[in-house]
Coordinates of C-alpha atoms in Angstrom, one line a residue:
M123 CA -5.5 -7.6 11.9
I124 CA -3.3 -7.1 8.8
D125 CA -0.9 -4.2 8.1
S126 CA -1.2 -4.1 4.3
H127 CA 1.6 -1.6 3.8
C128 CA 4.8 -1.1 5.9
H129 CA 8.5 -0.6 5.2
L130 CA 10.3 -3.1 7.4
D131 CA 13.5 -2.6 5.4
H132 CA 13.9 1.0 6.6
E133 CA 16.6 1.2 9.2
D134 CA 14.2 2.7 11.9
L135 CA 12.3 -0.6 11.9
L136 CA 15.0 -3.0 10.7
S137 CA 17.4 -2.2 13.5
D138 CA 14.7 -3.3 16.0
I139 CA 12.9 -5.9 13.8
N140 CA 12.5 -8.7 16.4
N141 CA 10.8 -6.3 18.9
V142 CA 8.7 -4.8 16.0
I143 CA 7.4 -8.2 15.2
K144 CA 6.8 -9.0 18.8
R145 CA 4.8 -5.9 19.4
S146 CA 2.9 -6.5 16.1
K147 CA 1.8 -9.9 17.3
S148 CA 0.9 -8.5 20.8
V149 CA -1.9 -6.2 19.3
G150 CA -3.2 -9.1 17.1
I151 CA -1.5 -8.6 13.8
K152 CA -1.7 -11.8 11.7
K153 CA 0.1 -10.5 8.6
L154 CA 2.6 -7.8 7.6
L155 CA 3.1 -6.8 4.0
T156 CA 6.5 -5.1 3.7
I157 CA 6.7 -3.0 0.5
C158 CA 9.5 -2.7 -2.0
T159 CA 10.6 0.7 -3.4
T160 CA 14.1 0.1 -4.9
L161 CA 16.3 -2.8 -6.0
E162 CA 18.3 -2.5 -2.7
S163 CA 15.0 -2.5 -0.8
F164 CA 14.1 -5.9 -2.4
E165 CA 17.4 -7.5 -1.4
K166 CA 16.5 -6.6 2.2
I167 CA 12.9 -7.8 1.9
K168 CA 14.0 -11.2 0.6
E169 CA 15.7 -11.7 4.0
I170 CA 13.0 -10.0 6.1
I171 CA 10.3 -12.3 4.9
L172 CA 12.2 -15.3 6.2
L173 CA 12.2 -13.9 9.7
D174 CA 8.6 -14.8 10.6
E175 CA 5.7 -16.6 9.0
I176 CA 3.5 -13.5 9.3
I177 CA 5.7 -11.4 7.0
F178 CA 5.1 -11.1 3.2
G179 CA 6.6 -8.8 0.6
T180 CA 6.3 -7.1 -2.7
Y181 CA 8.5 -6.2 -5.6
G182 CA 8.4 -2.8 -7.3
I183 CA 10.0 0.6 -7.9
H184 CA 8.5 3.7 -6.2
P185 CA 7.6 6.5 -8.5
H186 CA 10.2 8.7 -6.8
E187 CA 12.9 6.2 -7.9
S188 CA 11.6 5.4 -11.4
Q189 CA 14.2 7.5 -13.2
K190 CA 17.0 5.9 -11.3
Y191 CA 15.7 2.3 -11.7
V192 CA 14.3 1.7 -15.1
I193 CA 12.9 -1.9 -15.2
S194 CA 10.8 -3.9 -17.6
S195 CA 7.7 -5.9 -16.9
E196 CA 9.8 -9.0 -17.4
D197 CA 12.2 -7.9 -14.6
I198 CA 9.2 -7.6 -12.2
I199 CA 7.8 -11.0 -13.2
N200 CA 11.1 -12.8 -12.9
N201 CA 11.7 -11.4 -9.4
I202 CA 8.3 -12.4 -8.1
Q203 CA 7.2 -15.6 -9.7
N204 CA 9.6 -17.9 -7.9
N205 CA 9.0 -16.6 -4.4
K206 CA 5.7 -17.6 -2.7
K207 CA 6.1 -14.9 0.0
I208 CA 6.3 -12.1 -2.6
I209 CA 2.6 -11.5 -3.1
G210 CA 2.2 -8.0 -4.7
V211 CA 3.5 -5.7 -7.4
G212 CA 4.7 -2.3 -6.3
E213 CA 4.8 0.3 -4.8
T214 CA 4.3 2.0 -8.1
G215 CA 2.2 4.9 -9.4
L216 CA 2.6 8.6 -10.0
D217 CA 3.8 11.4 -7.7
F218 CA 3.5 14.8 -9.4
F219 CA 3.8 16.6 -6.1
Y220 CA 7.5 16.0 -5.5
N221 CA 8.4 15.0 -9.1
N222 CA 11.6 13.3 -7.9
S223 CA 11.6 11.5 -11.2
D224 CA 10.5 13.0 -14.5
K225 CA 6.9 12.4 -15.4
E226 CA 7.7 10.3 -18.5
Y227 CA 9.8 7.9 -16.4
Q228 CA 7.0 7.6 -13.8
V229 CA 4.4 6.9 -16.4
N230 CA 6.5 4.3 -18.1
S231 CA 7.4 2.5 -14.9
F232 CA 3.7 2.6 -13.8
E233 CA 2.7 0.9 -17.0
K234 CA 5.4 -1.8 -16.7
H235 CA 4.1 -2.6 -13.2
I236 CA 0.6 -2.8 -14.5
E237 CA 1.6 -5.2 -17.2
A238 CA 3.4 -7.4 -14.7
S239 CA 0.5 -7.3 -12.3
I240 CA -1.9 -8.5 -15.0
A241 CA 0.5 -11.3 -16.1
L242 CA 1.0 -12.5 -12.6
R243 CA -2.6 -12.0 -11.5
M244 CA -1.3 -10.2 -8.4
P245 CA -2.5 -7.0 -6.7
L246 CA -0.9 -3.7 -7.9
I247 CA -0.1 -1.4 -5.0
I248 CA -0.5 2.2 -6.2
H249 CA 0.8 5.5 -4.9
S250 CA -1.0 8.5 -6.3
R251 CA -0.3 12.1 -5.4
N252 CA -1.3 15.2 -7.3
A253 CA -1.9 12.9 -10.3
E254 CA -5.6 11.9 -10.1
D255 CA -6.5 12.4 -13.7
E256 CA -3.3 10.8 -15.0
T257 CA -3.6 7.8 -12.6
I258 CA -7.2 7.0 -13.6
D259 CA -6.6 7.6 -17.3
I260 CA -3.7 5.0 -17.3
L261 CA -5.7 2.5 -15.3
K262 CA -8.7 2.8 -17.6
N263 CA -6.5 1.7 -20.5
F264 CA -6.3 -1.7 -18.7
K265 CA -9.9 -1.8 -17.5
N266 CA -10.7 -5.1 -19.3
S267 CA -7.6 -6.9 -18.0
N268 CA -8.9 -8.1 -14.6
L269 CA -6.4 -5.8 -12.9
K270 CA -6.3 -6.0 -9.1
I271 CA -6.0 -2.5 -7.8
L272 CA -5.0 -1.4 -4.2
M273 CA -4.8 2.3 -3.6
H274 CA -2.2 2.6 -0.9
C275 CA -2.6 5.3 1.8
F276 CA -5.6 6.7 -0.1
T277 CA -6.0 10.5 0.2
G278 CA -7.8 11.1 -3.1
S279 CA -11.0 12.9 -3.9
K280 CA -14.5 11.5 -3.9
R281 CA -14.5 11.8 -7.6
L282 CA -11.3 9.6 -7.9
M283 CA -12.8 7.2 -5.4
T284 CA -15.9 6.8 -7.6
Q285 CA -13.9 6.3 -10.7
L286 CA -11.7 3.7 -9.0
L287 CA -14.7 1.8 -7.7
E288 CA -15.8 1.4 -11.3
L289 CA -12.5 -0.5 -11.8
N290 CA -13.2 -2.7 -8.7
A291 CA -10.3 -1.0 -6.7
Y292 CA -9.6 -1.5 -3.0
F293 CA -8.6 1.4 -0.7
S294 CA -6.2 1.3 2.2
A295 CA -6.7 3.7 5.1
S296 CA -3.5 5.0 6.9
G297 CA -2.9 7.0 10.0
I298 CA -3.9 10.1 8.1
I299 CA -7.6 9.4 8.7
T300 CA -6.9 10.0 12.4
F301 CA -5.6 13.5 11.9
K302 CA -7.8 16.4 13.0
N303 CA -7.6 18.2 9.6
S304 CA -8.6 15.1 7.6
L305 CA -12.4 15.7 7.7
D306 CA -12.8 15.5 3.9
L307 CA -10.8 12.3 3.8
Q308 CA -12.9 10.8 6.6
E309 CA -16.0 11.6 4.7
T310 CA -14.6 9.9 1.6
F311 CA -13.9 6.8 3.6
R312 CA -17.4 6.9 5.0
N313 CA -18.6 6.4 1.5
I314 CA -16.3 3.6 0.4
P315 CA -18.0 0.2 0.7
L316 CA -16.8 -1.9 3.6
S317 CA -16.0 -4.7 1.1
K318 CA -13.3 -2.5 -0.5
L319 CA -11.4 -1.3 2.7
L320 CA -8.0 -2.3 4.0
I321 CA -5.8 -0.7 6.7
E322 CA -2.1 0.1 6.8
T323 CA 0.6 2.0 8.7
D324 CA 3.0 3.0 5.9
S325 CA 5.5 2.7 8.8
P326 CA 7.9 4.2 9.7
Y327 CA 5.9 7.2 8.3
L328 CA 2.5 8.7 9.2
A329 CA 2.1 7.6 12.8
P330 CA -1.6 8.0 13.8
I331 CA -2.9 10.0 16.6
P332 CA -2.0 9.6 19.6
N333 CA 1.5 8.9 18.3
R334 CA 1.6 11.5 15.5
G335 CA 5.2 12.8 15.0
K336 CA 6.8 9.6 16.4
K337 CA 8.4 6.8 14.4
N338 CA 5.5 4.7 13.2
E339 CA 5.4 0.9 13.4
P340 CA 2.9 -1.8 12.6
S341 CA 1.6 -2.2 16.1
F342 CA 0.2 1.4 15.8
I343 CA -2.3 0.1 13.3
K344 CA -4.8 -0.4 16.1
F345 CA -5.4 3.3 16.3
T346 CA -6.2 3.6 12.6
A347 CA -8.5 0.6 12.9
E348 CA -10.3 2.3 15.8
K349 CA -10.8 5.5 13.8
L350 CA -12.0 3.7 10.7
A351 CA -14.5 1.7 12.8
H352 CA -15.8 5.1 14.2
I353 CA -16.0 6.5 10.7
K354 CA -18.0 3.5 9.5
N355 CA -20.1 3.4 12.7
I356 CA -19.3 -0.3 13.3
S357 CA -17.4 -2.2 16.0
Y358 CA -13.6 -2.4 16.2
N359 CA -13.9 -6.2 15.8
E360 CA -16.0 -5.9 12.7
I361 CA -13.5 -3.5 11.1
I362 CA -10.7 -5.9 11.9
D363 CA -12.5 -8.9 10.6
T364 CA -13.7 -7.1 7.4
T365 CA -10.4 -5.5 6.4
S366 CA -8.5 -8.8 7.1
T367 CA -11.0 -10.7 4.9
N368 CA -10.7 -8.1 2.2
F369 CA -6.9 -8.4 2.3
N370 CA -7.0 -12.2 2.0
N371 CA -9.5 -12.0 -0.8
L372 CA -7.5 -9.5 -2.8
F373 CA -4.2 -11.3 -2.3
S374 CA -5.5 -14.8 -3.0
N375 CA -4.0 -15.9 -6.3

C-alpha cells in the first residue's frame, strides 16, 4: 500500500513522526510520498526523507503560495535532480476557489512546474479547484511533451476526467470518496480505469470515514482503499496491488 500524497512536514504529524511511521507500516504501507508546498516545507522534507527508507518527497510551490514564492523551472530542476529520494514535481496547479494568490501568479507557477516536470521526466502533482477549464487548457499546451500527470485528491467532473484521460493522466482518490455526500465523485471514480488509479490521505487533512473530523495520518489510508475497492467492485487486496503498481509505474524514471 502506498500513500501517494501526505504532508509529513506539518507539525501535527512531524511532532509524532516516529509513531506515524510505525503506524503506517503496521497497516502495510510500503511507501509514503510527502509533498512540498513552500521553500520552508522543502527544508523539512529533506530531513524527513532521511528518517526511513519508505519516505520519499517532492519539490514545488502550492498555488496558494505562488505569489509569495516566485520560482523558475531552473529552480525546481536544481532542487530535485541531485536527490534520488525527491521523485516528483509539485504540488502545483490552480485554485480559483480561495484565490490566495492572484491568478496570473498561479498560472505562471503552474507552467514553470510543468516545464521542470518535462525536463526531469518526473510526475507532476496537480491541485485543481474551481479551475477545470483553465487547468485542462494549460495542460493541452504541453500534450506532445510526454508529461506525467497525477491529479491529486481528484474531485473534478466526469468531463474533466475524460479530458485528462486523453492526456494519459492518473487520478488519486482521497478520503473524500468515503464521505456520504460524495456520490457524484464515487460515480466518477467508478468510471476511471483501474490502471489510472492511486490512493492518498492528504494528511493531516481530509480524514476518511470513520475518522472524519480527526487529524488525518497515512495509516488511515486503509479506509479509502476499502471504499475504492467497493466502488470498483473488486477485492481490497486487488485495489492495494493495483494502486501500488500504478504508483511505481508512474514514478519510475
